[in-house]
Short mmCIF file of C-alpha atoms in Angstrom, two decimals:
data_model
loop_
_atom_site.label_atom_id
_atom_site.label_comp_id
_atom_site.label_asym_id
_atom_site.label_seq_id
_atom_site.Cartn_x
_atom_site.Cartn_y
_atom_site.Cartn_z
CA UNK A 1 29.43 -11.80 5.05
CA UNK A 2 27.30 -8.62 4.60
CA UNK A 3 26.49 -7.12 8.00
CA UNK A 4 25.60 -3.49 7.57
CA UNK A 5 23.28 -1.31 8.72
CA UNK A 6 20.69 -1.24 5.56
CA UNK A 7 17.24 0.03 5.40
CA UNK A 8 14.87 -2.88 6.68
CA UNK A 9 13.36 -2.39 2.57
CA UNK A 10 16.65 -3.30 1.26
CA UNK A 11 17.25 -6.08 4.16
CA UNK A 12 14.12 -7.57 2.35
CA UNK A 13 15.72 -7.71 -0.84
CA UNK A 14 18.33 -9.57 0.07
CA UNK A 15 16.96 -12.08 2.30
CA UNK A 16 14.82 -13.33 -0.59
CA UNK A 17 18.28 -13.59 -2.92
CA UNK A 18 19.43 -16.18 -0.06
CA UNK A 19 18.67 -19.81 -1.44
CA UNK A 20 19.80 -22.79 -0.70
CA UNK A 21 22.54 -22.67 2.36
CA UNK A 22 21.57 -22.86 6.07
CA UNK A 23 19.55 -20.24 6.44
CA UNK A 24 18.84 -18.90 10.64
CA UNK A 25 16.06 -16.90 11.43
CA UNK A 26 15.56 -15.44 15.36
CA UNK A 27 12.60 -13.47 16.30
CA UNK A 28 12.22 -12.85 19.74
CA UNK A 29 9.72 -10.71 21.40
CA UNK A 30 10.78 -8.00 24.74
CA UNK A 31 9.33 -6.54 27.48
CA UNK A 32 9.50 -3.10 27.65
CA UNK A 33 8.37 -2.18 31.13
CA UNK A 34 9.24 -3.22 35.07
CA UNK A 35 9.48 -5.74 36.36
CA UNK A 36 8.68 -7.70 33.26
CA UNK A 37 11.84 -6.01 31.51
CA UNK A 38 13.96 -7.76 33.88
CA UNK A 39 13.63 -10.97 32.67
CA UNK A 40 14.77 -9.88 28.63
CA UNK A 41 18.63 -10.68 29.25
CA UNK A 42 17.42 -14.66 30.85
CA UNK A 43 15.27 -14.93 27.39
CA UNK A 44 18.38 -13.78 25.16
CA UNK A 45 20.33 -15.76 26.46
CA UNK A 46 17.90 -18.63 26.45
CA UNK A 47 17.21 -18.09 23.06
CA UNK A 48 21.05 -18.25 22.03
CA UNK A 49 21.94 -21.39 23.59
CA UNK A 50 19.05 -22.86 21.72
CA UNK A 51 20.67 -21.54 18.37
CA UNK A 52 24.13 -23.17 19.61
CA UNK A 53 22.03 -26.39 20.24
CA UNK A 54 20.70 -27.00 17.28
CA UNK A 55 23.63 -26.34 15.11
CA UNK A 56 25.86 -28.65 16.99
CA UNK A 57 22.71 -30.88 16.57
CA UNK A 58 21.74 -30.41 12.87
CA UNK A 59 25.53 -29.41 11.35
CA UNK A 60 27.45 -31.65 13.62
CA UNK A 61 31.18 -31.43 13.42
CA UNK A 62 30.59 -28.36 11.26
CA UNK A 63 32.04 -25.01 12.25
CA UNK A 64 29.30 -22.45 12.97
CA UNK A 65 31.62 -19.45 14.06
CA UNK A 66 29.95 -17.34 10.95
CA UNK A 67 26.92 -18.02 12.65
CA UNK A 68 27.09 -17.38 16.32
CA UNK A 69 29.18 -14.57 16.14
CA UNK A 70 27.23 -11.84 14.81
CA UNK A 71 24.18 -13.63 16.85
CA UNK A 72 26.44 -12.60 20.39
CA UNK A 73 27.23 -9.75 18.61
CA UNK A 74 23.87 -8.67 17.75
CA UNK A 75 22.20 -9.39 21.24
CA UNK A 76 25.23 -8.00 22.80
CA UNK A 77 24.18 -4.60 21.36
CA UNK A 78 20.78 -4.57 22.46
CA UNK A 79 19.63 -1.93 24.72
CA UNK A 80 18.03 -3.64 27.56
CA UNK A 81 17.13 -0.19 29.61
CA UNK A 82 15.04 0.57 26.52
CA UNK A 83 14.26 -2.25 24.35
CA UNK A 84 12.43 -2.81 21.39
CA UNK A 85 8.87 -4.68 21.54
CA UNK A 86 10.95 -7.17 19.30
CA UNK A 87 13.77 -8.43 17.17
CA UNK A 88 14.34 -10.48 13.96
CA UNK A 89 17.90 -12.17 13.52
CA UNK A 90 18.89 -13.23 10.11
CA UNK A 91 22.15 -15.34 9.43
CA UNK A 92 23.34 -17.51 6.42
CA UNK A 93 26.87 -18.03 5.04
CA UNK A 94 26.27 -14.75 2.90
CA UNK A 95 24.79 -11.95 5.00
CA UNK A 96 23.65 -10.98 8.97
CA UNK A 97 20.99 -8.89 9.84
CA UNK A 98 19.11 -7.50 13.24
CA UNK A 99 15.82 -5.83 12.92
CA UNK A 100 14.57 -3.96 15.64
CA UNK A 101 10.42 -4.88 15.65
CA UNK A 102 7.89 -2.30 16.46
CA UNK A 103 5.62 -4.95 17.20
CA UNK A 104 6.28 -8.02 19.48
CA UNK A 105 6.77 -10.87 17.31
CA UNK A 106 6.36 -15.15 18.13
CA UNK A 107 9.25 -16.46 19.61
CA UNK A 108 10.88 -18.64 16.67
CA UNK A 109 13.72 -20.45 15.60
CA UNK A 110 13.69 -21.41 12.02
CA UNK A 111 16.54 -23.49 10.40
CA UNK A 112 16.18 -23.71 6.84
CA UNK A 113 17.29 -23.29 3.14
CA UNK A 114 15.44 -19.81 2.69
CA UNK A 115 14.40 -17.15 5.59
CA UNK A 116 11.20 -16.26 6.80
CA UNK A 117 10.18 -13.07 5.80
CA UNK A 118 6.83 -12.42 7.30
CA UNK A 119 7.54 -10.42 10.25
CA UNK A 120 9.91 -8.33 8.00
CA UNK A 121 7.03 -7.73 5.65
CA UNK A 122 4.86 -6.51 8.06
CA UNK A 123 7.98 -4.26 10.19
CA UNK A 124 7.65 -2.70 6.80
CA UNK A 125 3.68 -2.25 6.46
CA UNK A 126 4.26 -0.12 10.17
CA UNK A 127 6.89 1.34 9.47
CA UNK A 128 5.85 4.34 7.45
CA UNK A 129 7.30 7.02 5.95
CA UNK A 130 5.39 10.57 6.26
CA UNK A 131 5.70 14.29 6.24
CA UNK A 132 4.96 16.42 8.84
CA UNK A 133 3.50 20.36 7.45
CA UNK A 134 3.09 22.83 10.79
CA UNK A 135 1.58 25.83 9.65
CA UNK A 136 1.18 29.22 11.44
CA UNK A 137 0.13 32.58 11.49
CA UNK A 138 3.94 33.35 11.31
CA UNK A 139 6.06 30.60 9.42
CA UNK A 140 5.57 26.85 7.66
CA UNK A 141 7.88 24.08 8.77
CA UNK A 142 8.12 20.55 6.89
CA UNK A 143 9.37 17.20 8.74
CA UNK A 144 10.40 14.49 7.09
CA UNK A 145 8.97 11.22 9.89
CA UNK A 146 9.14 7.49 9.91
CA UNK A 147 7.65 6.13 12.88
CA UNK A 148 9.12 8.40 16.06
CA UNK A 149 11.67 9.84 13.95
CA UNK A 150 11.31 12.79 12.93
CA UNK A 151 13.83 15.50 11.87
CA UNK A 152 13.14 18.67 10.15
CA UNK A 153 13.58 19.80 6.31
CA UNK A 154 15.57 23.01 5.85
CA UNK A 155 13.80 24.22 2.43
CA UNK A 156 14.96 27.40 1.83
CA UNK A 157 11.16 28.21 0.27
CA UNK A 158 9.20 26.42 2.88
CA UNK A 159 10.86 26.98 6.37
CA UNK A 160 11.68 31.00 5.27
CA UNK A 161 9.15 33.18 7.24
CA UNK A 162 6.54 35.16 5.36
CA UNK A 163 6.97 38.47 7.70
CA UNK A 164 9.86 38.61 6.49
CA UNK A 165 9.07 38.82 2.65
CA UNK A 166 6.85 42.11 2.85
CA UNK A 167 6.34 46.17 3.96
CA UNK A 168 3.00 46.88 5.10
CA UNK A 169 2.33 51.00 4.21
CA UNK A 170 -0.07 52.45 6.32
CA UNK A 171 -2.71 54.11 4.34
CA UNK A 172 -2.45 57.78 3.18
CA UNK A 173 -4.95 60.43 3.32
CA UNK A 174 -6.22 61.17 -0.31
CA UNK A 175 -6.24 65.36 0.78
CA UNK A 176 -4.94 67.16 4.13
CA UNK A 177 -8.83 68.02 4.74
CA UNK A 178 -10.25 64.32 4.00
CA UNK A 179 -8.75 63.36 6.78
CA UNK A 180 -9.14 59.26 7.50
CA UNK A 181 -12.79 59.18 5.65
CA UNK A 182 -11.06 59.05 2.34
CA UNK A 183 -8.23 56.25 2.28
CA UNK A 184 -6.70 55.71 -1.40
CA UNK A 185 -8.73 52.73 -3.56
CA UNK A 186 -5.29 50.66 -4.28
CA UNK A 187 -4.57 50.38 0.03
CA UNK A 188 -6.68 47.63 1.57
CA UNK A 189 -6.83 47.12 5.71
CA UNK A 190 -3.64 45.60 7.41
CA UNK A 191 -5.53 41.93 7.94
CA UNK A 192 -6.56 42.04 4.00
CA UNK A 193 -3.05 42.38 2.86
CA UNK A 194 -1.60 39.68 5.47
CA UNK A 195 -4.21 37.36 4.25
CA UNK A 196 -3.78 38.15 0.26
CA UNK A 197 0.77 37.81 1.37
CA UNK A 198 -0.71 34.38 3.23
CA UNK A 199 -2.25 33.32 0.67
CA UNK A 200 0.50 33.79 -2.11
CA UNK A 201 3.15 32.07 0.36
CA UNK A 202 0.89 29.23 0.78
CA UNK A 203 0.60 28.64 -2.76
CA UNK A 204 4.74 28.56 -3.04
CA UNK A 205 4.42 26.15 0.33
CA UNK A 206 2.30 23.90 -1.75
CA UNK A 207 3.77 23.86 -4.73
CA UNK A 208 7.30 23.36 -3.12
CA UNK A 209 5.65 20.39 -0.98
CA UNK A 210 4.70 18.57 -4.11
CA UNK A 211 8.41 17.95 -4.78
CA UNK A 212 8.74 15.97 -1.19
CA UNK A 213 5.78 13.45 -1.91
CA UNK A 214 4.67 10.39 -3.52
CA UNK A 215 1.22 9.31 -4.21
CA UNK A 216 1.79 7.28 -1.25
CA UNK A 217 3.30 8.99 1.31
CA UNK A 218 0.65 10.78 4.26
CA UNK A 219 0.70 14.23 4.62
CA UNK A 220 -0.08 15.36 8.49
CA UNK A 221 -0.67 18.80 8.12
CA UNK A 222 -1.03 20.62 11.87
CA UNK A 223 -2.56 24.12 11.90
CA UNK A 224 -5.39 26.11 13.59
CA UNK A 225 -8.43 25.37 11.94
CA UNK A 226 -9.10 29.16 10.42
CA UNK A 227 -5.33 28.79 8.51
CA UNK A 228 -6.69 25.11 8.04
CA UNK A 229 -9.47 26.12 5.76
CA UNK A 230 -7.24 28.76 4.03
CA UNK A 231 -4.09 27.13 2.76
CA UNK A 232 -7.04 24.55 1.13
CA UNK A 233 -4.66 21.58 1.08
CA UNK A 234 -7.31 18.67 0.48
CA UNK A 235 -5.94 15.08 -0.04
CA UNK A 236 -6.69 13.45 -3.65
CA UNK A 237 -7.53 9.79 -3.49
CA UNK A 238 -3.96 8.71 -4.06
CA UNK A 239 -2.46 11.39 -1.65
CA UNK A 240 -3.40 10.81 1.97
CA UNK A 241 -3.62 13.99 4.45
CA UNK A 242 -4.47 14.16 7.75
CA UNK A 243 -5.77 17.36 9.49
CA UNK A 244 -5.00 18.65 13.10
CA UNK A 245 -6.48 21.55 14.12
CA UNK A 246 -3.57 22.78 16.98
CA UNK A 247 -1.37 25.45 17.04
CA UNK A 248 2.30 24.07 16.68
CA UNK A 249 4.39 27.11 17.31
CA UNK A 250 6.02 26.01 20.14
CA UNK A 251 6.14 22.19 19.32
CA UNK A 252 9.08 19.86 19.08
CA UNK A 253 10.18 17.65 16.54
CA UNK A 254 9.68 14.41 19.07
CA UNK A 255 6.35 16.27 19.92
CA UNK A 256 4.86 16.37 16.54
CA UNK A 257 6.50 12.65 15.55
CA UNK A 258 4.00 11.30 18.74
CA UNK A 259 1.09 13.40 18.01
CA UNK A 260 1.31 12.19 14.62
CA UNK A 261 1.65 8.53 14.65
CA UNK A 262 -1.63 7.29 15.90
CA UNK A 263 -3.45 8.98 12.87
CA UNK A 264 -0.75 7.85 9.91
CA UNK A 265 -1.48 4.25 11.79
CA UNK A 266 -5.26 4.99 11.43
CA UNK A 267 -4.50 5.63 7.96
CA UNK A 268 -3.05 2.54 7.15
CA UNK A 269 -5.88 0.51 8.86
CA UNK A 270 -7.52 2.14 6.92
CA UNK A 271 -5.73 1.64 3.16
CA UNK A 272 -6.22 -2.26 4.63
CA UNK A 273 -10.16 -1.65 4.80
CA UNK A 274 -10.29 -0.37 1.51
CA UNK A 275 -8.31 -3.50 0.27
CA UNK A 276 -10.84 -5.96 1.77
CA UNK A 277 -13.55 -4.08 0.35
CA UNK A 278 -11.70 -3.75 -2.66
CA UNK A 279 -11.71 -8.08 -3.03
CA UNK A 280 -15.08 -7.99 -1.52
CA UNK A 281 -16.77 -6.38 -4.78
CA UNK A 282 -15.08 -8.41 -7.23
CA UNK A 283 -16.51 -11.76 -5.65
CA UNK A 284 -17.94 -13.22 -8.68
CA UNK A 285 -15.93 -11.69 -11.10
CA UNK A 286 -13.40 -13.91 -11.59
CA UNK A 287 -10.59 -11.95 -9.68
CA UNK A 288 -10.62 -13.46 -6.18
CA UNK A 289 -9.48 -16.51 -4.62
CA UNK A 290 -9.63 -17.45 -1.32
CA UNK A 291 -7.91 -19.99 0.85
CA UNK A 292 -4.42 -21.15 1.01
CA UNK A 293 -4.23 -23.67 -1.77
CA UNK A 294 -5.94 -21.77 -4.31
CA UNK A 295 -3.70 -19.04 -3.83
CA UNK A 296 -0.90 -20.88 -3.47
CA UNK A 297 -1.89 -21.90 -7.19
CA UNK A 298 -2.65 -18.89 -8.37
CA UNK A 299 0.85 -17.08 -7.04
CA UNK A 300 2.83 -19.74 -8.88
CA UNK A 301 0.84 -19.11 -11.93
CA UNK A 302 2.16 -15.26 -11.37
CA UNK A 303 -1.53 -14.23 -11.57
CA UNK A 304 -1.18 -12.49 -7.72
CA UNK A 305 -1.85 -8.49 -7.70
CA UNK A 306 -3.17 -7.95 -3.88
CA UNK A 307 -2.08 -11.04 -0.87
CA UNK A 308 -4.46 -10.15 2.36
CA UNK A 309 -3.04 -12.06 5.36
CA UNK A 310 -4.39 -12.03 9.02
CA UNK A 311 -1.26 -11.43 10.56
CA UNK A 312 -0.99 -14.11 12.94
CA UNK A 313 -2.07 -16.64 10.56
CA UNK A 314 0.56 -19.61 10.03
CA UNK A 315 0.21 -22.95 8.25
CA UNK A 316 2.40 -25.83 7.40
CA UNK A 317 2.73 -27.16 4.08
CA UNK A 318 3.71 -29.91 1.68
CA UNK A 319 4.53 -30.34 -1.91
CA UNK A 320 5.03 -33.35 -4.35
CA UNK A 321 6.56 -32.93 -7.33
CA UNK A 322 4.18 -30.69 -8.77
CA UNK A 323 5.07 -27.16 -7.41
CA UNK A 324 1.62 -26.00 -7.96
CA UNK A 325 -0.14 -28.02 -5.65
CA UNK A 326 0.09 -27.09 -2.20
CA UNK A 327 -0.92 -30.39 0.12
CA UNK A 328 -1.86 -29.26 3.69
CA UNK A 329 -1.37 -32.79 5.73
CA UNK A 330 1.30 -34.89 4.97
CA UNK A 331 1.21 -37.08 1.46
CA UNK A 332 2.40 -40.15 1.16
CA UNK A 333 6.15 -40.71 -0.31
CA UNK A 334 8.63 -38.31 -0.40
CA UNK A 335 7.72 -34.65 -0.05
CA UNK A 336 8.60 -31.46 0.93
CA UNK A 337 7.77 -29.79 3.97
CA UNK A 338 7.36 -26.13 4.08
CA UNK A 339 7.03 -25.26 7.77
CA UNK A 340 5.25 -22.00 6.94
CA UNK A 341 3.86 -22.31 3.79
CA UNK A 342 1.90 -18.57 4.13
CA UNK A 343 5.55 -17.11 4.56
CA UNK A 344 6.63 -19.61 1.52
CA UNK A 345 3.43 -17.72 -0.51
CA UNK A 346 4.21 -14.30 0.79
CA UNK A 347 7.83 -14.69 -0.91
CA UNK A 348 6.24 -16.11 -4.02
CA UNK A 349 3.97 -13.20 -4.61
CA UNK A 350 6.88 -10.49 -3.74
CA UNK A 351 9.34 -12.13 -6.03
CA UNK A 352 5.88 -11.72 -8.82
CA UNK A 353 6.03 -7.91 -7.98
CA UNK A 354 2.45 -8.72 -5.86
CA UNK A 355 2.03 -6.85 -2.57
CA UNK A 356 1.19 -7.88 0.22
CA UNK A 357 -0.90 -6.69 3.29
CA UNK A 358 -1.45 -7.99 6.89
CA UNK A 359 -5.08 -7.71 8.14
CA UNK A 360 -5.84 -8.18 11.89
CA UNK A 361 -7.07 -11.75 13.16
CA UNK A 362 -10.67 -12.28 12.43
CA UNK A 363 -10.76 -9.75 9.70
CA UNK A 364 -10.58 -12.36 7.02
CA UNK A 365 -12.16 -14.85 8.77
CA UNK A 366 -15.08 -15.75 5.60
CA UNK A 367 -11.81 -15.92 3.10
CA UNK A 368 -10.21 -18.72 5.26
CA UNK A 369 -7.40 -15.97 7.15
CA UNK A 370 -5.90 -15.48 3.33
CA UNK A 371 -6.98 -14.00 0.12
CA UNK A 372 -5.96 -12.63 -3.28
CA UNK A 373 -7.10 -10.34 -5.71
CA UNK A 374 -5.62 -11.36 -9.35
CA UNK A 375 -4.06 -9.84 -12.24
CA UNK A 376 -6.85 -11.69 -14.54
#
């Protein structure tokens, strides 16, 4: 059984590989703060007897040690003096996974032949990956962040100071009897050459930064607002940066992770935004669908570029024999019951190399809390 510690990406991966054996997934939301906090250890343990329960009660006589063993393990290692807002168990015969959520998600226990996914998929949408650029009058630094982790690059172009690199010669007199009136043409003031050495260093800074992003990873780039406006590092379309005008000289990594955060977060609401808008202009088109059935059909068909999701949105499911037809009561004879057929779509349009995007509740409330822009 696999039970390392992976990136949550590559947890993802593999939890949509699983098929077919007993399947658990645990998500459990915390409490963070007094007094509520107290009570996390009762809900753990709650929560863990339940699992127990239903094993004994849906695998009777069956052994479940490969279950319940890294579940006491997992909760065992739990920090309940500072917890997370939530975890998300995930056992089968195969692999065993804990993911600490930076959101707090339903409590749920889910026994089935596949995993639900969703609250991975959206630990994933938060947690983002971004650079940190602090720029001064004196020195760059880079920091490579995800979430409030931040730790700084040691780039031997980037982090070297820029003092360092040059003289400054005070100017000469042309003649002993010009005195100061006549200062050679080639020697400029002391504030024109540190801006021209500035200026040459910030062009290495920016061309050395290129090698650390994607077209998808924000920039935060902290600065004064005068050395702002002079390294001239503008954001293309595909290359998100974020300006704050503050002097960082004397500020931590922790300190620049926090002051970061709540803008790369505005960021992404925002890349969300432009995604609604995005479906919103090809109404008519041909390129839309809205509702869960039609695209339920349209995933299957593997025409599924863009999934928008309100994030809280959940819906049973049945199916017939026909796997394209998603039935949202009960039919009559023999089906299949999909007890959350939006996570059973989200894996659909991930395994279709689709993406998918969580909106907040109400924002897709004219597209029926789900919609999809198409390939064709």
């Amino acid at each position: 059984m696999e039970k390392n510690q992976i990136l949550p990406g590559e947890v993802l991966a593999n939890l949509l590989l699983d098929k077919g054996a007993p399947c658990l997934t645990l998500t459990v939301s915390l409490e963070k703060l007094n007094p509520a906090r107290e009570a996390n250890s009762r809900i753990l343990k709650e929560y863990t007897s339940l699992v127990e329960d239903q094993w004994q009660r849906l695998f009777p006589g069956k052994n479940g040690q490969f279950f319940l063993e890294p579940l006491h393990d997992f909760i065992d290692k739990i920090d309940l003096g500072n917890p997370p807002l939530g975890i998300g168990i995930y056992i089968s015969p195969k692999q065993a996974h804990c993911i600490h959520f930076l959101f707090a998600p339903p409590m749920r226990v889910c026994w089935n032949d596949r995993f639900l996914i969703r609250d991975l998929v959206y630990q994933l949408q938060l947690q983002q990956r971004f650079l940190i650029l602090t720029v001064t009058e004196k020195r760059a630094r880079l920091f490579e962040c995800e979430n409030d982790q931040c730790s700084q690059i040691q780039d031997g172009v980037i982090s070297t100071p820029f003092y360092d690199n040059y003289e400054y010669n005070s100017p000469a007199r042309s003649t002993s009897y010009a005195g100061y009136s006549h200062v050679k043409s080639y020697e400029r003031e002391e504030e024109e050459v540190l801006a021209a050495h500035r200026r040459k260093y910030f062009k290495g800074v920016k061309e050395r930064l290129a090698q650390y992003r994607t077209h998808q990873t924000p920039l935060v780039l902290v600065a004064q607002k005068e050395l702002l406006s002079e390294l001239e590092l503008e954001g293309k379309a595909n290359e998100p940066v974020v300006h704050v005008n503050r002097d960082p000289s004397h500020d931590s990594a922790s300190t620049l992770a926090k002051l970061a955060i709540a803008p790369v977060y505005a960021m992404q609401e925002k890349k969300v935004e432009k995604l609604i808008s995005e479906w919103n202009e090809l109404v008519g088109k041909g390129f839309t669908r809205t509702g869960l059935q039609a695209c339920w059909r349209a995933a299957q068909e593997g025409n599924c570029r863009i999934l928008l999701v309100e994030q809280t949105y959940s819906k049973p499911g049945y199916l017939l024999d026909d796997p394209y037809y998603l039935f949202l009561s009960p039919p009559a004879g023999m089906h299949t019951t999909l007890p959350d057929a939006v996570d059973d779509l989200i894996k659909v349009v991930l395994e279709k190399r689709g993406t998918v995007h969580f909106t907040g509740d109400e924002l897709l409330s004219s597209q029926q809390k789900i919609a999809l822009i198409t390939r064709y």
